[in-house]
Short mmCIF file of C-alpha atoms and ligand atoms in Angstrom, two decimals:
data_model
loop_
_atom_site.label_atom_id
_atom_site.label_comp_id
_atom_site.label_asym_id
_atom_site.label_seq_id
_atom_site.Cartn_x
_atom_site.Cartn_y
_atom_site.Cartn_z
CA MET A 1 -108.97 132.28 -31.27
CA ALA A 2 -110.22 132.90 -35.08
CA ASN A 3 -107.85 130.52 -36.84
CA LEU A 4 -107.13 132.92 -39.56
CA ARG A 5 -104.83 132.18 -42.22
CA ARG A 6 -105.23 135.23 -44.46
CA ILE A 7 -106.16 139.08 -43.69
CA GLY A 8 -106.47 142.28 -45.69
CA ILE A 9 -105.05 145.59 -44.77
CA LEU A 10 -106.07 148.80 -46.04
CA THR A 11 -105.44 152.31 -45.45
CA ALA A 12 -108.47 155.33 -46.48
CA GLY A 13 -109.56 158.51 -46.10
CA GLY A 14 -107.33 161.69 -45.79
CA ASP A 15 -103.52 160.47 -45.06
CA CYS A 16 -101.59 161.41 -42.01
CA PRO A 17 -98.22 160.37 -40.42
CA GLY A 18 -98.11 157.47 -38.75
CA LEU A 19 -100.40 155.22 -41.49
CA ASN A 20 -96.74 153.45 -42.58
CA ALA A 21 -96.02 152.51 -38.87
CA VAL A 22 -99.54 150.81 -38.64
CA ILE A 23 -98.84 148.75 -42.08
CA ARG A 24 -95.30 147.80 -40.85
CA ALA A 25 -96.37 146.70 -37.87
CA VAL A 26 -99.03 144.71 -38.88
CA VAL A 27 -97.39 142.82 -41.51
CA LYS A 28 -94.59 142.34 -39.07
CA SER A 29 -96.70 140.83 -36.12
CA GLY A 30 -99.31 139.06 -39.03
CA VAL A 31 -96.16 137.25 -40.82
CA GLY A 32 -93.75 137.47 -37.86
CA LYS A 33 -96.04 136.34 -35.06
CA TYR A 34 -99.20 134.68 -36.29
CA GLY A 35 -97.58 133.62 -39.06
CA LEU A 36 -100.65 135.21 -41.15
CA GLU A 37 -100.31 136.23 -44.81
CA VAL A 38 -101.34 139.85 -45.23
CA VAL A 39 -102.83 141.22 -48.19
CA GLY A 40 -102.30 145.11 -48.91
CA ILE A 41 -105.37 146.80 -50.44
CA GLU A 42 -104.28 149.76 -52.40
CA ASP A 43 -106.35 153.17 -51.95
CA GLY A 44 -108.41 152.33 -49.65
CA TYR A 45 -111.81 151.09 -50.18
CA LEU A 46 -110.90 151.44 -53.78
CA GLY A 47 -108.75 148.77 -53.81
CA LEU A 48 -111.71 146.52 -52.30
CA ILE A 49 -114.28 148.01 -54.91
CA GLU A 50 -111.56 147.60 -57.90
CA ASN A 51 -109.61 144.34 -56.98
CA ARG A 52 -106.60 145.94 -56.71
CA MET A 53 -104.43 144.13 -53.78
CA HIS A 54 -101.52 142.21 -53.49
CA VAL A 55 -99.85 139.74 -51.06
CA MET A 56 -97.21 141.79 -48.77
CA SER A 57 -93.84 140.78 -47.74
CA LEU A 58 -91.90 141.82 -44.63
CA ALA A 59 -89.17 143.43 -47.39
CA GLU A 60 -91.95 145.99 -48.30
CA VAL A 61 -92.42 147.14 -45.32
CA SER A 62 -88.59 147.49 -44.33
CA ASN A 63 -87.82 151.16 -43.91
CA ILE A 64 -91.31 152.82 -43.77
CA LEU A 65 -91.53 153.06 -40.01
CA THR A 66 -90.51 157.07 -40.20
CA ALA A 67 -91.90 157.78 -43.73
CA GLY A 68 -95.23 159.65 -44.21
CA GLY A 69 -98.15 159.12 -45.81
CA THR A 70 -99.35 155.64 -46.83
CA VAL A 71 -97.23 152.82 -49.14
CA LEU A 72 -100.73 151.62 -49.55
CA GLY A 73 -102.03 154.53 -50.99
CA SER A 74 -105.15 156.19 -50.12
CA SER A 75 -108.48 157.84 -51.25
CA ASN A 76 -111.35 159.84 -49.52
CA LYS A 77 -113.85 159.35 -51.90
CA ALA A 78 -114.99 155.81 -52.27
CA GLU A 79 -116.95 154.69 -49.43
CA PRO A 80 -118.42 150.86 -51.22
CA SER A 81 -122.43 151.84 -50.26
CA ASN A 82 -122.41 155.12 -51.48
CA PHE A 83 -119.64 155.11 -54.41
CA ALA A 84 -119.84 157.54 -57.01
CA ILE A 85 -119.33 156.82 -60.50
CA GLN A 86 -119.58 159.09 -63.28
CA GLN A 87 -122.57 158.38 -66.06
CA GLU A 88 -123.56 160.56 -69.06
CA GLY A 89 -120.87 163.54 -67.91
CA ARG A 90 -122.31 163.27 -64.30
CA TRP A 91 -122.13 161.97 -60.82
CA VAL A 92 -124.27 159.14 -59.72
CA ARG A 93 -124.37 157.27 -56.47
CA ARG A 94 -123.65 153.04 -56.57
CA ASP A 95 -124.35 150.76 -53.78
CA VAL A 96 -120.88 148.40 -54.59
CA THR A 97 -120.74 146.02 -51.43
CA GLU A 98 -121.80 143.18 -53.53
CA GLU A 99 -118.68 143.70 -55.36
CA VAL A 100 -116.68 144.21 -52.80
CA LEU A 101 -118.05 140.97 -51.05
CA ALA A 102 -116.88 139.11 -53.83
CA ASN A 103 -113.39 140.48 -53.91
CA CYS A 104 -112.94 139.45 -50.57
CA ARG A 105 -114.24 136.03 -51.25
CA ASN A 106 -111.70 135.81 -54.27
CA TRP A 107 -108.91 136.66 -52.43
CA ASN A 108 -109.88 134.69 -49.34
CA LEU A 109 -109.62 137.44 -46.92
CA GLU A 110 -111.17 136.04 -43.67
CA ALA A 111 -110.49 139.45 -41.57
CA LEU A 112 -109.41 143.05 -42.44
CA VAL A 113 -107.57 145.40 -40.68
CA VAL A 114 -109.41 148.84 -41.83
CA ILE A 115 -107.13 152.20 -40.73
CA GLY A 116 -109.22 155.42 -41.28
CA GLY A 117 -110.82 158.37 -39.70
CA ASP A 118 -115.07 158.42 -38.81
CA GLY A 119 -116.23 158.39 -42.67
CA THR A 120 -113.93 155.17 -42.68
CA MET A 121 -115.05 153.62 -39.53
CA ALA A 122 -118.84 154.43 -41.19
CA GLY A 123 -118.08 152.41 -44.55
CA ALA A 124 -116.71 149.35 -42.18
CA ALA A 125 -119.69 149.42 -40.19
CA LYS A 126 -121.94 148.75 -42.87
CA LEU A 127 -119.43 146.20 -44.35
CA ILE A 128 -119.56 144.37 -40.99
CA GLU A 129 -123.31 144.53 -41.12
CA ARG A 130 -122.90 142.37 -44.55
CA GLY A 131 -120.60 139.92 -42.70
CA LEU A 132 -117.03 141.22 -43.18
CA LYS A 133 -114.88 140.58 -40.07
CA ILE A 134 -112.93 143.80 -39.72
CA VAL A 135 -111.17 145.22 -36.80
CA GLY A 136 -111.02 149.54 -37.32
CA VAL A 137 -107.62 151.58 -36.27
CA PRO A 138 -108.19 155.13 -35.70
CA LYS A 139 -106.25 157.52 -37.80
CA THR A 140 -106.83 161.43 -38.48
CA ILE A 141 -105.06 164.67 -37.78
CA ASP A 142 -108.20 166.10 -36.70
CA ASN A 143 -108.41 163.78 -33.35
CA ASP A 144 -111.81 164.15 -34.12
CA LEU A 145 -112.88 160.03 -33.57
CA VAL A 146 -115.07 159.39 -30.68
CA GLY A 147 -114.61 156.31 -28.41
CA THR A 148 -110.83 156.97 -28.40
CA ASP A 149 -108.65 160.19 -26.43
CA ILE A 150 -106.18 160.41 -29.64
CA THR A 151 -105.78 159.72 -32.87
CA PHE A 152 -102.29 159.11 -34.33
CA GLY A 153 -101.32 161.69 -36.63
CA HIS A 154 -102.18 164.19 -34.78
CA ASP A 155 -99.29 164.63 -32.71
CA THR A 156 -97.50 165.28 -36.14
CA ALA A 157 -99.70 167.78 -37.11
CA VAL A 158 -99.54 169.67 -34.07
CA ALA A 159 -96.07 170.06 -34.61
CA THR A 160 -96.19 171.31 -37.92
CA ALA A 161 -98.40 173.61 -37.44
CA ALA A 162 -97.13 174.48 -33.65
CA GLU A 163 -93.76 175.08 -36.07
CA ALA A 164 -95.58 177.41 -38.89
CA LEU A 165 -97.00 179.33 -35.90
CA ASP A 166 -93.36 179.94 -34.13
CA LYS A 167 -92.02 181.39 -37.67
CA VAL A 168 -95.17 183.49 -38.33
CA HIS A 169 -94.44 185.15 -35.24
CA THR A 170 -91.07 186.88 -35.86
CA THR A 171 -92.41 188.30 -39.32
CA ALA A 172 -95.65 189.50 -37.59
CA ALA A 173 -93.48 191.47 -34.62
CA SER A 174 -91.14 192.70 -37.76
CA HIS A 175 -94.24 194.61 -39.17
CA HIS A 176 -96.55 195.12 -36.36
CA ARG A 177 -99.02 193.18 -38.00
CA VAL A 178 -101.81 190.56 -37.26
CA MET A 179 -100.97 187.09 -38.41
CA VAL A 180 -104.07 184.77 -39.00
CA VAL A 181 -102.88 181.33 -39.58
CA GLU A 182 -105.88 178.89 -40.53
CA LEU A 183 -105.36 175.31 -39.90
CA MET A 184 -107.29 172.17 -40.76
CA GLY A 185 -109.34 169.92 -38.20
CA ARG A 186 -112.98 169.86 -39.70
CA TYR A 187 -115.19 170.61 -37.40
CA ALA A 188 -113.37 170.19 -34.53
CA GLY A 189 -110.71 172.59 -32.74
CA TRP A 190 -108.17 169.94 -31.49
CA LEU A 191 -105.49 170.93 -34.20
CA ALA A 192 -105.66 174.64 -33.64
CA LEU A 193 -106.13 174.52 -29.71
CA ARG A 194 -103.11 172.51 -29.38
CA ALA A 195 -100.65 174.13 -32.06
CA GLY A 196 -102.31 177.54 -30.50
CA LEU A 197 -101.30 176.33 -27.05
CA ALA A 198 -97.99 175.11 -27.96
CA SER A 199 -96.52 178.23 -29.93
CA GLY A 200 -98.04 180.95 -27.73
CA ALA A 201 -100.82 182.26 -30.19
CA ASP A 202 -102.83 185.20 -28.93
CA VAL A 203 -105.86 184.27 -29.86
CA ILE A 204 -106.98 180.53 -30.73
CA LEU A 205 -110.59 180.47 -32.71
CA ILE A 206 -112.22 176.90 -32.78
CA PRO A 207 -115.51 175.61 -33.92
CA GLU A 208 -117.13 174.79 -30.84
CA ILE A 209 -116.28 178.02 -29.50
CA PRO A 210 -118.22 180.56 -31.77
CA PHE A 211 -116.09 184.05 -31.87
CA ARG A 212 -117.23 187.84 -31.87
CA LEU A 213 -115.27 190.09 -34.09
CA GLU A 214 -115.17 192.65 -32.01
CA ALA A 215 -113.74 190.41 -29.40
CA VAL A 216 -110.83 189.37 -31.31
CA ALA A 217 -110.33 193.57 -32.54
CA ASP A 218 -110.28 194.36 -29.19
CA ILE A 219 -107.36 191.88 -28.35
CA CYS A 220 -105.65 193.09 -31.50
CA GLN A 221 -105.83 197.05 -30.11
CA ARG A 222 -104.94 196.27 -26.71
CA ARG A 223 -102.07 194.64 -27.81
CA SER A 224 -100.97 197.56 -29.72
CA ARG A 225 -101.64 200.25 -27.21
CA ILE A 226 -99.37 198.41 -24.57
CA GLY A 227 -96.34 198.21 -27.09
CA LYS A 228 -96.90 194.50 -28.46
CA ARG A 229 -96.00 194.71 -32.07
CA GLU A 230 -97.81 191.64 -33.24
CA THR A 231 -100.58 189.27 -32.60
CA ILE A 232 -100.88 185.89 -33.87
CA ILE A 233 -104.50 184.08 -34.30
CA ALA A 234 -104.59 180.62 -34.86
CA VAL A 235 -107.76 179.73 -36.48
CA GLY A 236 -109.34 176.22 -36.85
CA GLU A 237 -111.05 175.92 -40.21
CA GLY A 238 -114.44 174.85 -39.44
CA ALA A 239 -114.29 178.28 -36.53
CA MET A 240 -117.35 180.68 -37.45
CA PRO A 241 -118.47 184.07 -35.50
CA GLU A 242 -121.45 183.76 -33.56
CA GLY A 243 -125.13 183.55 -34.77
CA GLY A 244 -122.81 183.00 -38.39
CA LYS A 245 -121.70 179.50 -40.59
CA VAL A 246 -119.00 177.57 -41.76
CA PHE A 247 -116.62 178.82 -44.33
CA ILE A 248 -116.73 176.73 -47.21
CA ASP A 249 -113.69 176.21 -49.68
CA HIS A 250 -115.51 173.86 -52.34
CA VAL A 251 -117.70 171.16 -52.58
CA ASP A 252 -116.35 167.79 -53.54
CA ASN A 253 -119.04 165.94 -55.31
CA ASN A 254 -117.70 162.32 -55.86
CA SER A 255 -116.68 162.59 -51.65
CA PRO A 256 -119.01 160.75 -49.63
CA ASP A 257 -118.13 163.80 -47.54
CA PRO A 258 -118.12 166.63 -50.03
CA ILE A 259 -117.86 169.78 -47.88
CA ARG A 260 -114.49 170.97 -48.04
CA LEU A 261 -114.08 173.95 -45.20
CA GLY A 262 -111.74 176.67 -45.64
CA GLY A 263 -111.85 180.81 -46.28
CA ILE A 264 -112.38 181.38 -42.04
CA GLY A 265 -108.65 182.66 -42.21
CA LYS A 266 -108.94 185.29 -44.81
CA TYR A 267 -112.36 186.94 -43.45
CA VAL A 268 -110.72 187.10 -39.89
CA ALA A 269 -107.64 188.89 -41.44
CA GLN A 270 -109.95 191.64 -43.62
CA GLU A 271 -112.32 192.04 -40.94
CA THR A 272 -109.66 192.77 -38.08
CA GLU A 273 -107.58 195.13 -40.02
CA ARG A 274 -111.32 196.71 -40.88
CA LEU A 275 -112.32 197.13 -37.49
CA THR A 276 -108.45 198.30 -36.04
CA GLY A 277 -106.73 199.89 -38.64
CA ILE A 278 -103.80 197.26 -38.14
CA GLU A 279 -102.47 195.81 -41.17
CA SER A 280 -103.45 192.25 -41.22
CA ARG A 281 -102.40 188.94 -43.17
CA SER A 282 -103.45 185.21 -43.31
CA ILE A 283 -101.85 181.95 -44.29
CA VAL A 284 -103.84 178.60 -44.85
CA LEU A 285 -101.28 176.33 -43.77
CA GLY A 286 -103.09 172.98 -45.38
CA HIS A 287 -101.97 169.94 -46.93
CA VAL A 288 -98.49 170.73 -45.27
CA GLN A 289 -100.10 169.73 -42.04
CA ARG A 290 -100.79 166.27 -43.21
CA GLY A 291 -97.46 165.40 -44.24
CA GLY A 292 -93.74 164.59 -43.19
CA THR A 293 -92.26 162.12 -40.86
CA PRO A 294 -94.73 160.97 -38.06
CA THR A 295 -93.05 162.53 -34.44
CA ALA A 296 -92.06 159.61 -32.15
CA HIS A 297 -95.62 159.73 -30.23
CA ASP A 298 -96.92 159.11 -33.55
CA ARG A 299 -94.80 156.13 -34.28
CA ILE A 300 -95.14 154.84 -31.00
CA LEU A 301 -98.94 155.04 -31.13
CA ALA A 302 -99.63 153.83 -34.37
CA THR A 303 -97.58 150.79 -33.61
CA THR A 304 -99.20 150.23 -30.05
CA LEU A 305 -102.59 150.52 -31.72
CA ALA A 306 -101.47 148.03 -34.86
CA CYS A 307 -100.33 145.43 -32.07
CA HIS A 308 -103.55 145.69 -30.00
CA ALA A 309 -105.53 145.32 -33.48
CA MET A 310 -103.66 142.30 -34.31
CA GLU A 311 -104.50 141.01 -30.96
CA LEU A 312 -107.81 141.69 -31.38
CA LEU A 313 -108.17 139.95 -34.79
CA VAL A 314 -106.38 136.50 -33.89
CA ALA A 315 -108.60 136.37 -30.87
CA GLY A 316 -111.96 136.67 -33.10
CA GLN A 317 -112.73 140.10 -31.32
CA PHE A 318 -114.30 141.46 -34.64
CA GLY A 319 -116.32 144.68 -34.95
CA GLN A 320 -114.36 146.96 -33.09
CA MET A 321 -112.04 149.55 -33.31
CA VAL A 322 -108.89 149.81 -30.97
CA ALA A 323 -108.77 152.99 -29.03
CA VAL A 324 -106.67 154.57 -26.47
CA GLN A 325 -108.56 155.77 -23.10
CA GLN A 326 -107.04 157.51 -19.99
CA GLY A 327 -103.61 155.85 -21.35
CA MET A 328 -104.76 152.22 -21.43
CA LEU A 329 -105.17 150.44 -24.87
CA LYS A 330 -109.10 149.69 -25.50
CA SER A 331 -111.33 149.18 -27.99
CA VAL A 332 -114.76 150.11 -28.46
CA PRO A 333 -117.55 148.54 -31.33
CA ILE A 334 -117.04 150.49 -34.66
CA ASP A 335 -120.97 150.96 -34.81
CA GLN A 336 -120.68 153.41 -31.79
CA VAL A 337 -118.19 155.32 -33.54
CA ALA A 338 -119.38 155.65 -37.08
CA GLY A 339 -120.56 159.24 -37.98
CA LYS A 340 -119.93 160.80 -34.91
CA ILE A 341 -117.16 163.61 -34.11
CA HIS A 342 -115.14 164.09 -30.80
CA LYS A 343 -114.94 167.69 -30.02
CA VAL A 344 -113.52 170.12 -28.10
CA SER A 345 -115.38 170.83 -24.94
CA PRO A 346 -115.56 174.62 -23.88
CA ASP A 347 -114.62 173.73 -20.53
CA ASP A 348 -111.99 171.36 -21.72
CA GLY A 349 -108.84 171.35 -19.34
CA LEU A 350 -106.53 172.73 -22.92
CA VAL A 351 -109.08 175.95 -23.03
CA CYS A 352 -109.12 176.50 -19.17
CA ALA A 353 -105.33 176.13 -19.24
CA ALA A 354 -105.27 178.77 -22.40
CA ARG A 355 -107.44 180.67 -20.70
CA ASP A 356 -105.74 180.99 -17.48
CA ILE A 357 -102.75 182.25 -19.56
CA GLY A 358 -104.70 184.97 -21.26
CA ILE A 359 -105.15 183.49 -24.53
CA SER A 360 -108.67 184.94 -25.87
CA PHE A 361 -111.21 182.48 -27.84
CA GLY A 362 -112.48 185.58 -29.22
CA ASN A 363 -116.02 184.89 -27.26
O1 LIG B 1 -109.81 164.91 -42.29
C1 LIG B 1 -108.70 165.34 -42.44
C2 LIG B 1 -108.79 166.52 -43.42
O2 LIG B 1 -107.23 166.85 -43.81
C3 LIG B 1 -109.24 167.72 -42.78
O3 LIG B 1 -108.42 168.87 -41.63
C4 LIG B 1 -109.72 168.44 -43.78
O4 LIG B 1 -110.57 168.95 -43.74
C5 LIG B 1 -109.72 167.39 -44.52
O5 LIG B 1 -109.07 166.43 -44.90
C6 LIG B 1 -108.85 167.75 -46.14
O6 LIG B 1 -109.60 167.03 -47.44
P1 LIG B 1 -108.84 167.03 -48.82
O7 LIG B 1 -107.43 166.27 -48.63
O8 LIG B 1 -109.87 165.79 -49.54
O9 LIG B 1 -108.96 168.43 -49.45
#
């Protein structure tokens, strides 16, 4: 047992539905079951750097289970060992880990629950090396963390994306159009794959399976010839043509992970129209995928992962990220997760099922 009295909690990286469910479960079990004080760190690692935190009460986590976002705030621009600050009009990087360690000491934080994706876990791994006691909880709509079969937030994002694809279906049919829907997911295709499968997309384009435009155009033309009035294409933002590169929307220079993807949907729509003569439109679903009420699945997953994190913490099993493996609650060392991406295997069961029912991956 670790005999803890006071712990900190932070949510870092891009937000996602279910973060509040984790915060609630950590505070409820921390205060109620383990008799701890829980300090909420504001805006992820930024609050640790800028010394912004407060002791959380049970009242603060009342009625937040169903709320999207995070009551603590988040930031995806504040990794302590590589923190960007503006000096004389330009961004420079500094290692502010010493400030972070001092703030933890001043607040008597004996251990931290760190909720985040791969960037957050990479930051946690460096803080662990410097002596902080941390347990990680995996979140991201992208589901791209290694060591866990699933992250909370993903199921809600899939439901949101599938609903959008369903809606696009009817307008595409009315106008005999190709509709391309660009979805998030960074360099992993889980979100596009699951949403496309759930909504019966005709083509799914994901980063792990580079596509040929000619193959995509061929599908649209074949469908048109047999009287199918619409073609729905779900494309992950990190998808790319064979021999091509990812499409970059912009570079966010003060972020430790500066590349923001975007533009592949528009490209696919334009090229499909050029090759087929069929009117094509694209939409980018964007941050709507990160919002809203978490699904029941994500609320349960977030709560159980949080409770498992608290068990590890009070047992003194630090340096671990809680995980789900083959339906069981497990944990993996954070340093084995940091900096890696859980990608879709081209022979994943979901890909095979999609191919079995005639969905094309454009290759
Ligand atoms: O990792 C979550 C995510 O939403 C990705 O799917 C997306 O590429 C990225 O974050 C967008 O980041 P930002 O919120 O900085 O635009």
